[in-house]
Coordinates of C-alpha atoms in Angstrom, one line a residue:
X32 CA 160.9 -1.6 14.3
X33 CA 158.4 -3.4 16.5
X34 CA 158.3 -3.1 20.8
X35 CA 159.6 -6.5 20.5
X36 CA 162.6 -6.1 18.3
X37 CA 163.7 -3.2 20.0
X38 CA 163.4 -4.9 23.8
X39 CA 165.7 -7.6 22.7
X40 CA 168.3 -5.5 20.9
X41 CA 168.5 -3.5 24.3
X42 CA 168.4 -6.9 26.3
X43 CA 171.4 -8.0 23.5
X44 CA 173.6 -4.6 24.3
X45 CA 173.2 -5.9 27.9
X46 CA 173.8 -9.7 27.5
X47 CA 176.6 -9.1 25.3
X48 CA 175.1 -11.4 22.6
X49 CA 171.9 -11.5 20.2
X50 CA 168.8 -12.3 20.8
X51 CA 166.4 -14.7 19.6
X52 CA 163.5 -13.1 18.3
X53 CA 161.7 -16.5 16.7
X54 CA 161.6 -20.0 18.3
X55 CA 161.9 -21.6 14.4
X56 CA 163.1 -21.1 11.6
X57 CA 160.6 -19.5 8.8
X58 CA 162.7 -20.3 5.7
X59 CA 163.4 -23.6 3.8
X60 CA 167.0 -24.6 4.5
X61 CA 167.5 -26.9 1.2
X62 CA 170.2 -29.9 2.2
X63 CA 172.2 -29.2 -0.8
X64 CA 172.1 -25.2 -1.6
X65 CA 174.2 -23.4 -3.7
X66 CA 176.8 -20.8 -1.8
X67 CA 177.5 -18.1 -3.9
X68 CA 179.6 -15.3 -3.0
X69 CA 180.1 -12.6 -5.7
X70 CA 182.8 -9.8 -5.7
X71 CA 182.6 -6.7 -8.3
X72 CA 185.4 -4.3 -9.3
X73 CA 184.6 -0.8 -7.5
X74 CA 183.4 2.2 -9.5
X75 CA 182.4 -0.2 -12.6
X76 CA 178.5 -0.7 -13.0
X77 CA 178.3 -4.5 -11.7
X78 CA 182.1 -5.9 -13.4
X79 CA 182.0 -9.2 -11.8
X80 CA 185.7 -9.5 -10.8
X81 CA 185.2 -13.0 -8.7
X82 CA 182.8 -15.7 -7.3
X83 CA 183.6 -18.6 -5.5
X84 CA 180.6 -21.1 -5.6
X85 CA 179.7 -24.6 -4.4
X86 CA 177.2 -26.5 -3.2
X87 CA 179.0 -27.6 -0.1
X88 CA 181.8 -26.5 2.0
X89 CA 184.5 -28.4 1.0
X90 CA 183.7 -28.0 -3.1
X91 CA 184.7 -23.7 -3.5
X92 CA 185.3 -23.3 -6.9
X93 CA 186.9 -19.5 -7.9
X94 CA 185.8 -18.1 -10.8
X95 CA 188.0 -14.9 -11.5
X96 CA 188.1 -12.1 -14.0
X97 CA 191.6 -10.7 -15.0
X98 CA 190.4 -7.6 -16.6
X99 CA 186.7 -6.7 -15.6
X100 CA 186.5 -4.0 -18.0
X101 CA 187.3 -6.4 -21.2
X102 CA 183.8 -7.7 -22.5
X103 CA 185.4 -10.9 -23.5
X104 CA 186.6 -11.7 -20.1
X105 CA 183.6 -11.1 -18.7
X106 CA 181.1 -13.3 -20.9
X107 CA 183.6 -15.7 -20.2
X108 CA 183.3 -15.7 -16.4
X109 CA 180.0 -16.2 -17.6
X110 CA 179.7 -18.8 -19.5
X111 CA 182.0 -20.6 -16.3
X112 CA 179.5 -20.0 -14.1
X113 CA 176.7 -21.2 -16.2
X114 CA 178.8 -24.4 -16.1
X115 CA 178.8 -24.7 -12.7
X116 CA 174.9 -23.2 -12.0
X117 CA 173.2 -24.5 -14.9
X118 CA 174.0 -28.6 -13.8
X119 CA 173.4 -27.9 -10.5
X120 CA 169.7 -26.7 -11.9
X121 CA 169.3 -29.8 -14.0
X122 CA 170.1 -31.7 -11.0
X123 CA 166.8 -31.2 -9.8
X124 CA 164.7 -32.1 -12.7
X125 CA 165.2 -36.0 -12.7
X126 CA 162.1 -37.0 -10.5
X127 CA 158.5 -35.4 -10.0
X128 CA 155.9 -36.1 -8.2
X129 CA 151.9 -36.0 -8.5
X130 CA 149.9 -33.2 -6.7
X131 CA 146.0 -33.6 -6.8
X132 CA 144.0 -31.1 -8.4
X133 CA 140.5 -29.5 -8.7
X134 CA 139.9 -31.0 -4.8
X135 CA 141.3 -34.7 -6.2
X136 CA 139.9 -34.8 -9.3
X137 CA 142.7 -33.7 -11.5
X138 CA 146.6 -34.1 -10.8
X139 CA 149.4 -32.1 -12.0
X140 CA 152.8 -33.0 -11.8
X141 CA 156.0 -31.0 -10.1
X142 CA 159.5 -31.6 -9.5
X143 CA 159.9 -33.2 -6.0
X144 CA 162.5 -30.7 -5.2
X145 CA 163.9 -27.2 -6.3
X146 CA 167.3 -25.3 -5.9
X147 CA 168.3 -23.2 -3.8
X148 CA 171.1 -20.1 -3.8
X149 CA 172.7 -18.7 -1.4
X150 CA 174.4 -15.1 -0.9
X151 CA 175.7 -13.2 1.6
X152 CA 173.6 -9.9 1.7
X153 CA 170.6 -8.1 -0.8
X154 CA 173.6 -6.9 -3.0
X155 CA 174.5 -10.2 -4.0
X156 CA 171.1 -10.5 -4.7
X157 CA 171.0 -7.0 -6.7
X158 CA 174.4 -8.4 -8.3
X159 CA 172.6 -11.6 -9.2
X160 CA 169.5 -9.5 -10.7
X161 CA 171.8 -7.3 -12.7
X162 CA 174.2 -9.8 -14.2
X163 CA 171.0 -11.6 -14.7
X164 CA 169.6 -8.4 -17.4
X165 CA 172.7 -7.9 -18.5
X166 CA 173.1 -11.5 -19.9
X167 CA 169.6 -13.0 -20.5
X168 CA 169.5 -11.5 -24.0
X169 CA 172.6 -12.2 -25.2
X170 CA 173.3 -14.3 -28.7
X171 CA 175.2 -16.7 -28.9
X172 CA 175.4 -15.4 -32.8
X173 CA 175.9 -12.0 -34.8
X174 CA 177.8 -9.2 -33.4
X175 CA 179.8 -9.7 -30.2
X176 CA 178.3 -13.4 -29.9
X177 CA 178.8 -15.3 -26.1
X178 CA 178.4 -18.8 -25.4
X179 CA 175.1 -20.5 -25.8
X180 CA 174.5 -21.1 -21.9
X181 CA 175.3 -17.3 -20.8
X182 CA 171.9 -16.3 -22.1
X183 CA 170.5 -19.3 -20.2
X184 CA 172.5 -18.3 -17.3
X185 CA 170.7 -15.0 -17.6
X186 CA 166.9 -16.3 -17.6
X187 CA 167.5 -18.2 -14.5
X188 CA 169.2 -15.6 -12.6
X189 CA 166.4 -13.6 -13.8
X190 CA 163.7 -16.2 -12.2
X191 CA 165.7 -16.3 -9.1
X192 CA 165.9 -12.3 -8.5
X193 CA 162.5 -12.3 -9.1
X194 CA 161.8 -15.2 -6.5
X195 CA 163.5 -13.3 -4.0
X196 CA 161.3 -10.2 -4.0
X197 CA 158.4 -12.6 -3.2
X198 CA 157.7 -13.3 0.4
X199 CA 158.1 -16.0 2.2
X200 CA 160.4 -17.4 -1.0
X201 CA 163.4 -19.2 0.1
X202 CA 164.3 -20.3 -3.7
X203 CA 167.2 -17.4 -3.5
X204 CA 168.3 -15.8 0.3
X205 CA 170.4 -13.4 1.5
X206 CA 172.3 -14.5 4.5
X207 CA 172.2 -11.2 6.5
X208 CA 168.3 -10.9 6.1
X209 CA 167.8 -15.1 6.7
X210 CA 169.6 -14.4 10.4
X211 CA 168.0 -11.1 11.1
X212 CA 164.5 -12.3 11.0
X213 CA 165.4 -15.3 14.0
X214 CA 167.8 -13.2 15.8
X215 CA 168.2 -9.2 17.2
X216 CA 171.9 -7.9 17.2
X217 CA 172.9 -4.5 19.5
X218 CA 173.6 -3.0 16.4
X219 CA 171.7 -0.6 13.3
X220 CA 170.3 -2.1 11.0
X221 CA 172.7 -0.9 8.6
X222 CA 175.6 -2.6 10.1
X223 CA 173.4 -5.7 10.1
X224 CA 174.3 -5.7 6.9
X225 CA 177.9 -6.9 7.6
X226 CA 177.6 -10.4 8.0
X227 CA 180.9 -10.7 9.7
X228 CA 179.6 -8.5 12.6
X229 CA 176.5 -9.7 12.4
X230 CA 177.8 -13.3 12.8
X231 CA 179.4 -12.1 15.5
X232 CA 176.7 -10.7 17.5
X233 CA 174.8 -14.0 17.1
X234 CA 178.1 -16.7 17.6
X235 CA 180.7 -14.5 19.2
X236 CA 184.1 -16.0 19.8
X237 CA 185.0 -17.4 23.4
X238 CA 186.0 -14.7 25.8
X239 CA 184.4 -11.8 23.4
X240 CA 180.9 -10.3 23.8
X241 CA 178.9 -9.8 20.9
X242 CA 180.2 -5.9 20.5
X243 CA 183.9 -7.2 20.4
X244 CA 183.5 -9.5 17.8
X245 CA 181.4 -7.0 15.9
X246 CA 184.0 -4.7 16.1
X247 CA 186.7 -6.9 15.3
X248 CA 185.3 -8.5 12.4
X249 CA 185.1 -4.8 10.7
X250 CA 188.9 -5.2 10.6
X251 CA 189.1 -5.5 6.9
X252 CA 192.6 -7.2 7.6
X253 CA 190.8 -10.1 9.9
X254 CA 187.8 -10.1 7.8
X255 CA 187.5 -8.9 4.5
X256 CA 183.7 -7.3 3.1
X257 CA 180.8 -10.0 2.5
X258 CA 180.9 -8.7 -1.1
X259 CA 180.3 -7.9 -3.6
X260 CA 182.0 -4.4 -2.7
X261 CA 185.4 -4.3 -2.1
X262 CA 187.6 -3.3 0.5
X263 CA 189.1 0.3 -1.2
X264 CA 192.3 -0.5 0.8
X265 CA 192.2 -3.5 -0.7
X266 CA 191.6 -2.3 -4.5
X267 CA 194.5 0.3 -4.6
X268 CA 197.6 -1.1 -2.6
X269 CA 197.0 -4.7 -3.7
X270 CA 194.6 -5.7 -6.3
X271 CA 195.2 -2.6 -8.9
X272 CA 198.8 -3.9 -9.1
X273 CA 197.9 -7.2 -9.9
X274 CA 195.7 -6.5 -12.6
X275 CA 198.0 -3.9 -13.8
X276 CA 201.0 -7.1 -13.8
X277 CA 198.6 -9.1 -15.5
X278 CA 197.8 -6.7 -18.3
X279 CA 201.5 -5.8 -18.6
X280 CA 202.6 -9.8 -19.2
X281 CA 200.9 -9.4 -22.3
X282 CA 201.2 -12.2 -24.8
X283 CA 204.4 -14.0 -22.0
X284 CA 203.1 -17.2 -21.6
X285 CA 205.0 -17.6 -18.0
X286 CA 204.3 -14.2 -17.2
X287 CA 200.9 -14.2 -17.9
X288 CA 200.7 -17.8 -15.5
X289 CA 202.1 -16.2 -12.7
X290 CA 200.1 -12.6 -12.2
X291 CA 197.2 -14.8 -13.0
X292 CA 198.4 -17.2 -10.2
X293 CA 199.1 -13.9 -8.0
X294 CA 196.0 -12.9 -8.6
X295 CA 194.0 -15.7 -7.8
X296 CA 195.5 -15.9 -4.4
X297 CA 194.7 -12.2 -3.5
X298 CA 190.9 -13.3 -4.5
X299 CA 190.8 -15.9 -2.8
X300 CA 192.2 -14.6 0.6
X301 CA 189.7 -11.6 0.2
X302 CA 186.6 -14.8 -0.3
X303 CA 187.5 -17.4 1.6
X304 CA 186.4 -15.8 4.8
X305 CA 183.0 -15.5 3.8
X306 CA 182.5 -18.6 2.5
X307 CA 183.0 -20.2 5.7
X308 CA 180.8 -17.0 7.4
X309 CA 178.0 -18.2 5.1
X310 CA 178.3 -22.3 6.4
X311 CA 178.4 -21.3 10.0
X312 CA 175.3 -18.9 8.8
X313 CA 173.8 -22.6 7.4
X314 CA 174.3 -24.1 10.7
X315 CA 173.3 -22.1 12.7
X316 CA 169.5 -21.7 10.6
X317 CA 169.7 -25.5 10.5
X318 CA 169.8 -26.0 14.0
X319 CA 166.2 -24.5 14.7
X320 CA 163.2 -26.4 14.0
X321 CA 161.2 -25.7 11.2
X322 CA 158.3 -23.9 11.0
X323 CA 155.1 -25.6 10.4
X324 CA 154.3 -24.0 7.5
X325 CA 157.7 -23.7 5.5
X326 CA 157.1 -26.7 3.7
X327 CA 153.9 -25.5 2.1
X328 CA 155.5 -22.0 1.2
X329 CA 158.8 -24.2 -0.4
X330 CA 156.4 -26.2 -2.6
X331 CA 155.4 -23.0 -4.1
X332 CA 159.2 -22.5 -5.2
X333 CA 158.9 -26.0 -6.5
X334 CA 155.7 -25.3 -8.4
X335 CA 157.9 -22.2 -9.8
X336 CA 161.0 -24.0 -10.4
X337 CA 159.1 -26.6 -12.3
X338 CA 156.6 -23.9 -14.2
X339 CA 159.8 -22.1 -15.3
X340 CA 161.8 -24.9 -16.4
X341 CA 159.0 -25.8 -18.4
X342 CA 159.0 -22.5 -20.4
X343 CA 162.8 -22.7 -20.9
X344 CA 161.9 -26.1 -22.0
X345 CA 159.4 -25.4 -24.6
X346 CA 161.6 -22.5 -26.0
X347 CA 159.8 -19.8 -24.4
X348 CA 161.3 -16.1 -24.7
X349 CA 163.4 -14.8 -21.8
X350 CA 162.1 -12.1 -19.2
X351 CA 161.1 -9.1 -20.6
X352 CA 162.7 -5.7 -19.6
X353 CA 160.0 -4.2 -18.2
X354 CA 156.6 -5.3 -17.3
X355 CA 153.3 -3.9 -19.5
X356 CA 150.6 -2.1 -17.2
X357 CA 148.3 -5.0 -16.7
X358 CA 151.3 -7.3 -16.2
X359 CA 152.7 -4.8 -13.4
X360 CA 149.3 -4.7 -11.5
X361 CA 148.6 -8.1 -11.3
X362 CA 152.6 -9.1 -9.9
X363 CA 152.0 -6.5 -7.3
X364 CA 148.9 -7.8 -6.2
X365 CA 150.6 -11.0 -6.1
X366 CA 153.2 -9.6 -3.6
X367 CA 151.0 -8.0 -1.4
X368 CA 149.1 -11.1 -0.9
X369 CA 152.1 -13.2 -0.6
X370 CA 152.8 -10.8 2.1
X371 CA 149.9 -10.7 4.3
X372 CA 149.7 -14.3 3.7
X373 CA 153.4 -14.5 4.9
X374 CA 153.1 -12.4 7.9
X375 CA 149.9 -14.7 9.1
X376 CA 151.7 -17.9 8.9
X377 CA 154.8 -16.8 10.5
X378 CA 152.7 -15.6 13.5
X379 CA 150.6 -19.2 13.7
X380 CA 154.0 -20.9 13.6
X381 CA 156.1 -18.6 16.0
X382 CA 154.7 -17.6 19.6
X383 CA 157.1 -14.8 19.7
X384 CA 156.0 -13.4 16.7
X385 CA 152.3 -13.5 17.9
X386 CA 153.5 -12.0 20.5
X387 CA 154.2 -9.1 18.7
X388 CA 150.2 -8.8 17.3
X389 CA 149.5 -9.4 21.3
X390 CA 151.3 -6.4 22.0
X391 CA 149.4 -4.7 19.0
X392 CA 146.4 -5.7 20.4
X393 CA 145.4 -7.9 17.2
X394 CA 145.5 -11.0 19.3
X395 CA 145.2 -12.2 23.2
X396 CA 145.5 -15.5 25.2
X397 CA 143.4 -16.8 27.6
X398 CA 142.5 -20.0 29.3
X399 CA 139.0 -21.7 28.6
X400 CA 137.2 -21.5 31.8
X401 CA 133.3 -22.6 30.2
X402 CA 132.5 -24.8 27.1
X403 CA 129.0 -25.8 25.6
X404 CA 130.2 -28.2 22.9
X405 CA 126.5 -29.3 21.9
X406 CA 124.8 -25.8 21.5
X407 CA 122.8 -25.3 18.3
X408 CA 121.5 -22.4 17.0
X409 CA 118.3 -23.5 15.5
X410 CA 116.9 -19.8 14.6
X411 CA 117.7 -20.1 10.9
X412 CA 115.9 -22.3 8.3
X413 CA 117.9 -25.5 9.5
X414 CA 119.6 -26.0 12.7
X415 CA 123.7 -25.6 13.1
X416 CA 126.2 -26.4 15.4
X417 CA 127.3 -23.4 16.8
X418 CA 129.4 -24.2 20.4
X419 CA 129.8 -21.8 22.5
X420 CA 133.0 -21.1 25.0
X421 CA 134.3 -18.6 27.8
X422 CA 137.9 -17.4 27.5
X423 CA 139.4 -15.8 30.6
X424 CA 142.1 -13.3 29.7
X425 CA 144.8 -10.4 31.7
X426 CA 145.6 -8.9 28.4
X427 CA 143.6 -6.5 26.8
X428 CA 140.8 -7.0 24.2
X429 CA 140.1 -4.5 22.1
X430 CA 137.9 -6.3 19.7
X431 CA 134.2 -5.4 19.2
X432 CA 131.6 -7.6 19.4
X433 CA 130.4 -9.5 16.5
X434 CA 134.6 -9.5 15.4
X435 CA 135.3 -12.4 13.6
X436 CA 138.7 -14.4 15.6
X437 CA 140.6 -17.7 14.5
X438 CA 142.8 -19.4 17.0
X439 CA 146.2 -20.8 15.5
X440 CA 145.6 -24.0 17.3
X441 CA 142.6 -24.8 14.8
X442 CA 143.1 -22.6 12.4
X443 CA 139.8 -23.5 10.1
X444 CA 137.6 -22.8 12.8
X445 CA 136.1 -19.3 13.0
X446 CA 134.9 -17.4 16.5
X447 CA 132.8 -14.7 16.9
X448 CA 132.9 -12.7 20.0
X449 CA 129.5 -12.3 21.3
X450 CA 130.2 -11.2 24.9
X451 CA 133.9 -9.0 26.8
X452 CA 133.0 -8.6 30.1
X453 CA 135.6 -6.4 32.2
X454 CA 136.1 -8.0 35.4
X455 CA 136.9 -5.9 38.6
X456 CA 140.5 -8.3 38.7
X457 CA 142.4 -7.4 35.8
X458 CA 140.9 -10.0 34.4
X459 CA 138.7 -9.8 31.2
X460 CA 135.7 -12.7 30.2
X461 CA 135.3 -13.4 26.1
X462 CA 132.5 -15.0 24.9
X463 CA 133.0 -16.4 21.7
X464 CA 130.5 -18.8 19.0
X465 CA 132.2 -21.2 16.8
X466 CA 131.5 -22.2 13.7
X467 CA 133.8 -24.3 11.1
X468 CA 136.0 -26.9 11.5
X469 CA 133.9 -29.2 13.2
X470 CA 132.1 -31.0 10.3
X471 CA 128.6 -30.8 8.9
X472 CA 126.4 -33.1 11.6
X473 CA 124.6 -31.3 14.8
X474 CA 127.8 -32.9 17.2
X475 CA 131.1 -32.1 17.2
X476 CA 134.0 -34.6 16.9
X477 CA 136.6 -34.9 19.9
X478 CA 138.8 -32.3 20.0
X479 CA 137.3 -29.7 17.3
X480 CA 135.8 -27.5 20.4
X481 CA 138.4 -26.3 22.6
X482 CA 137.6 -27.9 26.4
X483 CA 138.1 -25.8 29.8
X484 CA 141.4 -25.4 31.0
X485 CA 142.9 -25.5 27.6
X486 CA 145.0 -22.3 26.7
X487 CA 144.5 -20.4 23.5
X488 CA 145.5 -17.6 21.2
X489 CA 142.7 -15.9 19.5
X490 CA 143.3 -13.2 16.8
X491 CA 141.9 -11.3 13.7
X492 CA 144.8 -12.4 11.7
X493 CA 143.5 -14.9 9.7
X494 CA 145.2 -17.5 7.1
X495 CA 142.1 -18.1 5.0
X496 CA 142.5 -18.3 1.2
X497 CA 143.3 -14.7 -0.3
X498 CA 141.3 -15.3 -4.0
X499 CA 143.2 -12.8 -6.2
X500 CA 141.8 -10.0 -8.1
X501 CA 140.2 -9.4 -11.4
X502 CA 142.2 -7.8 -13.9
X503 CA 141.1 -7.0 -17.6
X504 CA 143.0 -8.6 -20.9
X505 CA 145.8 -6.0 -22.0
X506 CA 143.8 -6.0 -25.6
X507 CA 140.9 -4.5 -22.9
X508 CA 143.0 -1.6 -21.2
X509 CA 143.3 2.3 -23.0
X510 CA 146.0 2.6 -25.7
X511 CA 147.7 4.9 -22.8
X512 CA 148.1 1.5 -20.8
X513 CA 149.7 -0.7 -23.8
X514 CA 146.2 -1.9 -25.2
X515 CA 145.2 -1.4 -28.9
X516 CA 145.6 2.3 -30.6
X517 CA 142.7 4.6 -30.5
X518 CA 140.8 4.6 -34.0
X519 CA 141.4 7.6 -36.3
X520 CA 139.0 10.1 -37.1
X521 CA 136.3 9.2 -39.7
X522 CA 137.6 11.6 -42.6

C-alpha cells in the first residue's frame, strides 16, 4: 500500500466516508455493458446455480439451475446464457471503422466498438474463467453432446478472462476492484471485497457514516453476498429445501411448476440486491471524467474484440488448456509491458496518482523561473535545437545529472537535467535541455518550450513506445521446451 492510500483510508476512518484517491476515471465505462451477477452452489467446484444478466437495469433476466449437480441442467443453463451473451456480442459487429497503418500508408479495419461485462468481484471473474474451460470444448455431438452455442459461449468467456488479466483492459471488470482504484474505504482490503460494504463506505445512506453502512450491509438478511458464494445460512435453512421440493415433485407437472416458482423467488431475493449495487457502482464511475488516455487503451479491446471475432469467424480452434513455453514467455512479457505502460499513463492522466511518484521521489513540480527557447547546440556535425529552462522546486530531487525527464504536459518532449542547485531556502534550481517535440527546424513553434511562470511536473516515468522482445519459433526451442525431439543415436 502506498503513503497515499494509507493517508486517505486514515482521513476516511475520520471523515466517516471514502476517499477519493483519483480525480478520473482510468477505465472505459461502455454506455451499454453487460451486468452479470453469477451465484454457485457451495462445496461444488463452480455449479452455476443462478445468474441474473442484462444490459441495463430495468432488463434482469434469471437464469436458474434446479439441480446443479445434474450435468444436463447445467449445459442447459448454458446454452441460456449463450442466448442472452452471444447476441449481445454480435451486436457489436455491424459497423467498423478504418485505422491507418504503417504511419498512413496501409489501413486496417476494426469494429467501432466492443462489449463489455460487468461482475461484481474477481470471483465472478474466476467463475467466468472457469465455466469458460469447462465449456469451450464441448460437442455439440458424440457422447454427452450440448448445444452448439455452449462451446461458443466457452471461447468467449475464455477471451474475456483472459482480457481481464491484462492491464489497463476494461473489456471484462470487476466492480469491487473498478471502485477501489478511484476511491479508499476505512476498511482491509479483504473486506473491500464486499461490494455492499464497500458501496457503503463510498455512498453511505443519509444519517450513517461510512462504518455504519459497512457494517450494516454485512447483514446477510439486509444484503445478501455479491456472489458467486452463498450465504451458508442461506444454503441450509432455505435453499436445500427447495431444491430438495423440487427434486421430490418428480415427474408432477404442477408440483414441479410450483418449487420451481419457489425457487426462483428465493434466487432472486438473494440477486436482486446486487444487481442494483452494481448500477449504483455504474453511476457512480460514470460520474467522473475520463481519463485522457482511456480511449486509446479501450481501442486495444476493440482491436481484440475484432481480432478474436475474426478467428471464431474463420473456424479457428478454441483456447488451448495450457500455454507451450514460447507461447507462455511471450504473454507474460506482454503483461508486464501492459503494466508499466499502464501505471505511466494513469500517472500523466491523474495528479493524485503522480503524486504518489512525487512522494517516491520519481517525479517533482516546479515553476519555470528562466527559459532560452532559441539556444542551439551547434558542437555536433549539424546544429540542433536544444532550449534550455530553469525549474524552481520545494520538493526534493533526487535525480542525477545527465537523467533523462519527460513532463506529462508534453509528453514527446525529452529533458535532461544538466544543473540541481540546492538553494539555502528550501528551494532547489533544475536545469534542464530539451530536445523532441518541437519539430526539425533551428526555432521552436509557440508553445513546444515551456515559458516562465508556467508550472510543471517532471519525471523518469516515461510513456514512450515499449518495442517487445525477441522470442525464437517453438520449432527453434530444446525438445525439453515443446520444440522438435532430439535425434537418436547413429547406430
Amino acid at each position: 500500500m502506498s503513503t497515499l492510500r494509507a493517508l486517505a483510508k486514515a482521513q476516511a476512518v475520520a471523515a466517516g466516508v471514502a476517499q477519493p484517491v483519483a480525480t478520473v476515471h482510468h477505465l472505459h465505462m461502455s454506455d451499454r455493458p453487460l451486468v452479470l451477477v453469477p451465484l454457485a452452489m457451495a462445496g461444488e467446484a463452480n455449479a452455476p446455480l443462478a445468474a441474473l444478466v442484462g444490459a441495463a437495469p430495468d432488463e434482469a433476466r434469471l437464469l436458474i439451475v434446479p439441480q446443479p449437480r445434474n450435468r444436463q441442467q447445467r449445459f442447459a443453463f448454458a446454452a441460456e446464457l449463450a442466448g442472452i451473451v452471444l447476441p449481445y456480442l454480435d451486436s457489436f459487429r455491424g459497423v467498423s471503422e478504418a485505422v491507418p497503418t504503417e504511419r498512413g500508408r496501409d489501413v486496417r479495419y476494426r469494429h467501432v466498438d466492443a462489449p463489455q461485462l460487468l461482475v461484481p468481484n474477481p470471483a465472478g471473474t474466476t467463475f467466468l474463467r472457469l465455466l469458460g474451460r469447462s465449456t469451450r470444448f464441448r460437442r455439440p455431438d458424440g457422447d454427452h453432446p450440448v448445444h452448439p452455442s455452449v462451446p461458443l459461449l466457452g471461447r468467449w468467456l475464455t477471451f474475456f478472462a483472459e482480457r481481464a488479466e491484462h492491464p489497463g483492459s476494461s473489456a471484462l471488470l470487476a466492480m469491487t476492484e473498478a471502485l477501489t482504484l478511484h476511491w479508499a474505504t476505512g476498511q482491509s482490503a479483504v473486506e473491500d471485497l464486499h461490494l455492499p460494504a464497500l458501496l457503503g463506505w463510498i455512498d453511505p445512506p443519509p444519517g450513517l457514516t461510512g462504518a455504519q453502512a459497512a457494517a450494516r450491509a454485512e447483514d446477510p438478511a439486509v444484503c445478501p453476498p455479491a456472489g458467486p458464494a452463498t450465504d451458508p445460512d442461506f444454503d441450509n435453512r432455505r435453499l436445500a429445501p427447495a431444491v430438495a421440493a423440487y427434486a421430490d415433485a418428480g415427474d408432477d407437472p404442477v408440483g414441479r411448476a410450483a418449487a420451481y416458482a419457489e425457487l426462483e423467488r428465493l434466487l432472486r431475493d438473494q440477486l436482486a440486491p446486487t444487481w442494483e449495487l452494481m448500477w449504483r457502482g455504474v453511476g457512480l464511475l460514470r460520474a467522473l471524467p475520463p481519463g485522457a488516455r482511456v480511449a486509446g487503451r479501450w481501442d486495444l479491446d476493440k482491436d481484440a474484440f475484432t481480432g478474436y471475432a475474426e478467428h471464431v469467424d474463420a473456424g479457428g480452434g478454441p483456447q488451448p488448456r495450457r500455454d507451450g513455453a514460447v507461447a507462455a514467455a511471450v504473454r507474460l512479457h506482454r503483461l508486464e509491458r501492459a503494466l508499466t505502460s499502464y501505471a505511466v499513463q494513469r500517472a500523466y492522466d491523474d495528479p493524485l496518482v503522480m503524486a504518489e511518484h512525487r512522494l517516491t521521489g520519481e517525479a517533482f513540480v516546479g515553476d519555470v523561473t528562466l527559459a532560452d527557447p532559441k539556444r542551439v547546440d551547434d558542437t555536433g556535425k549539424r546544429p540542433v535545437l536544444r532550449p534550455r529552462i530553469q525549474v524552481v522546486t520545494t520538493e526534493p530531487v533526487p535525480m542525477p545529472v545527465g537523467a533523462a525527464l519527460w513532463s506529462p504536459a508534453r509528453p514527446a518532449q525529452k529533458a535532461r537535467v544538466v544543473f540541481v542547485t540546492p538553494g539555502a531556502d528550501g528551494k532547489t534550481e533544475v536545469v534542464l535541455e530539451l530536445s523532441g517535440g518541437m519539430g526539425r527546424g533551428l526555432t521552436a513553434p509557440p508553445g513546444t518550450v515551456p515559458e516562465v511562470g508556467e508550472r510543471l511536473c517532471f519525471t523518469t516515468l516515461s510513456d514512450a513506445f515499449l518495442p517487445a522482445g525477441n522470442f525464437p519459433a517453438p520449432e527453434e526451442t530444446p525438445w525439453t521446451h515443446g520444440g522438435p525431439p532430439a535425434a537418436p543415436p547413429e547406430p
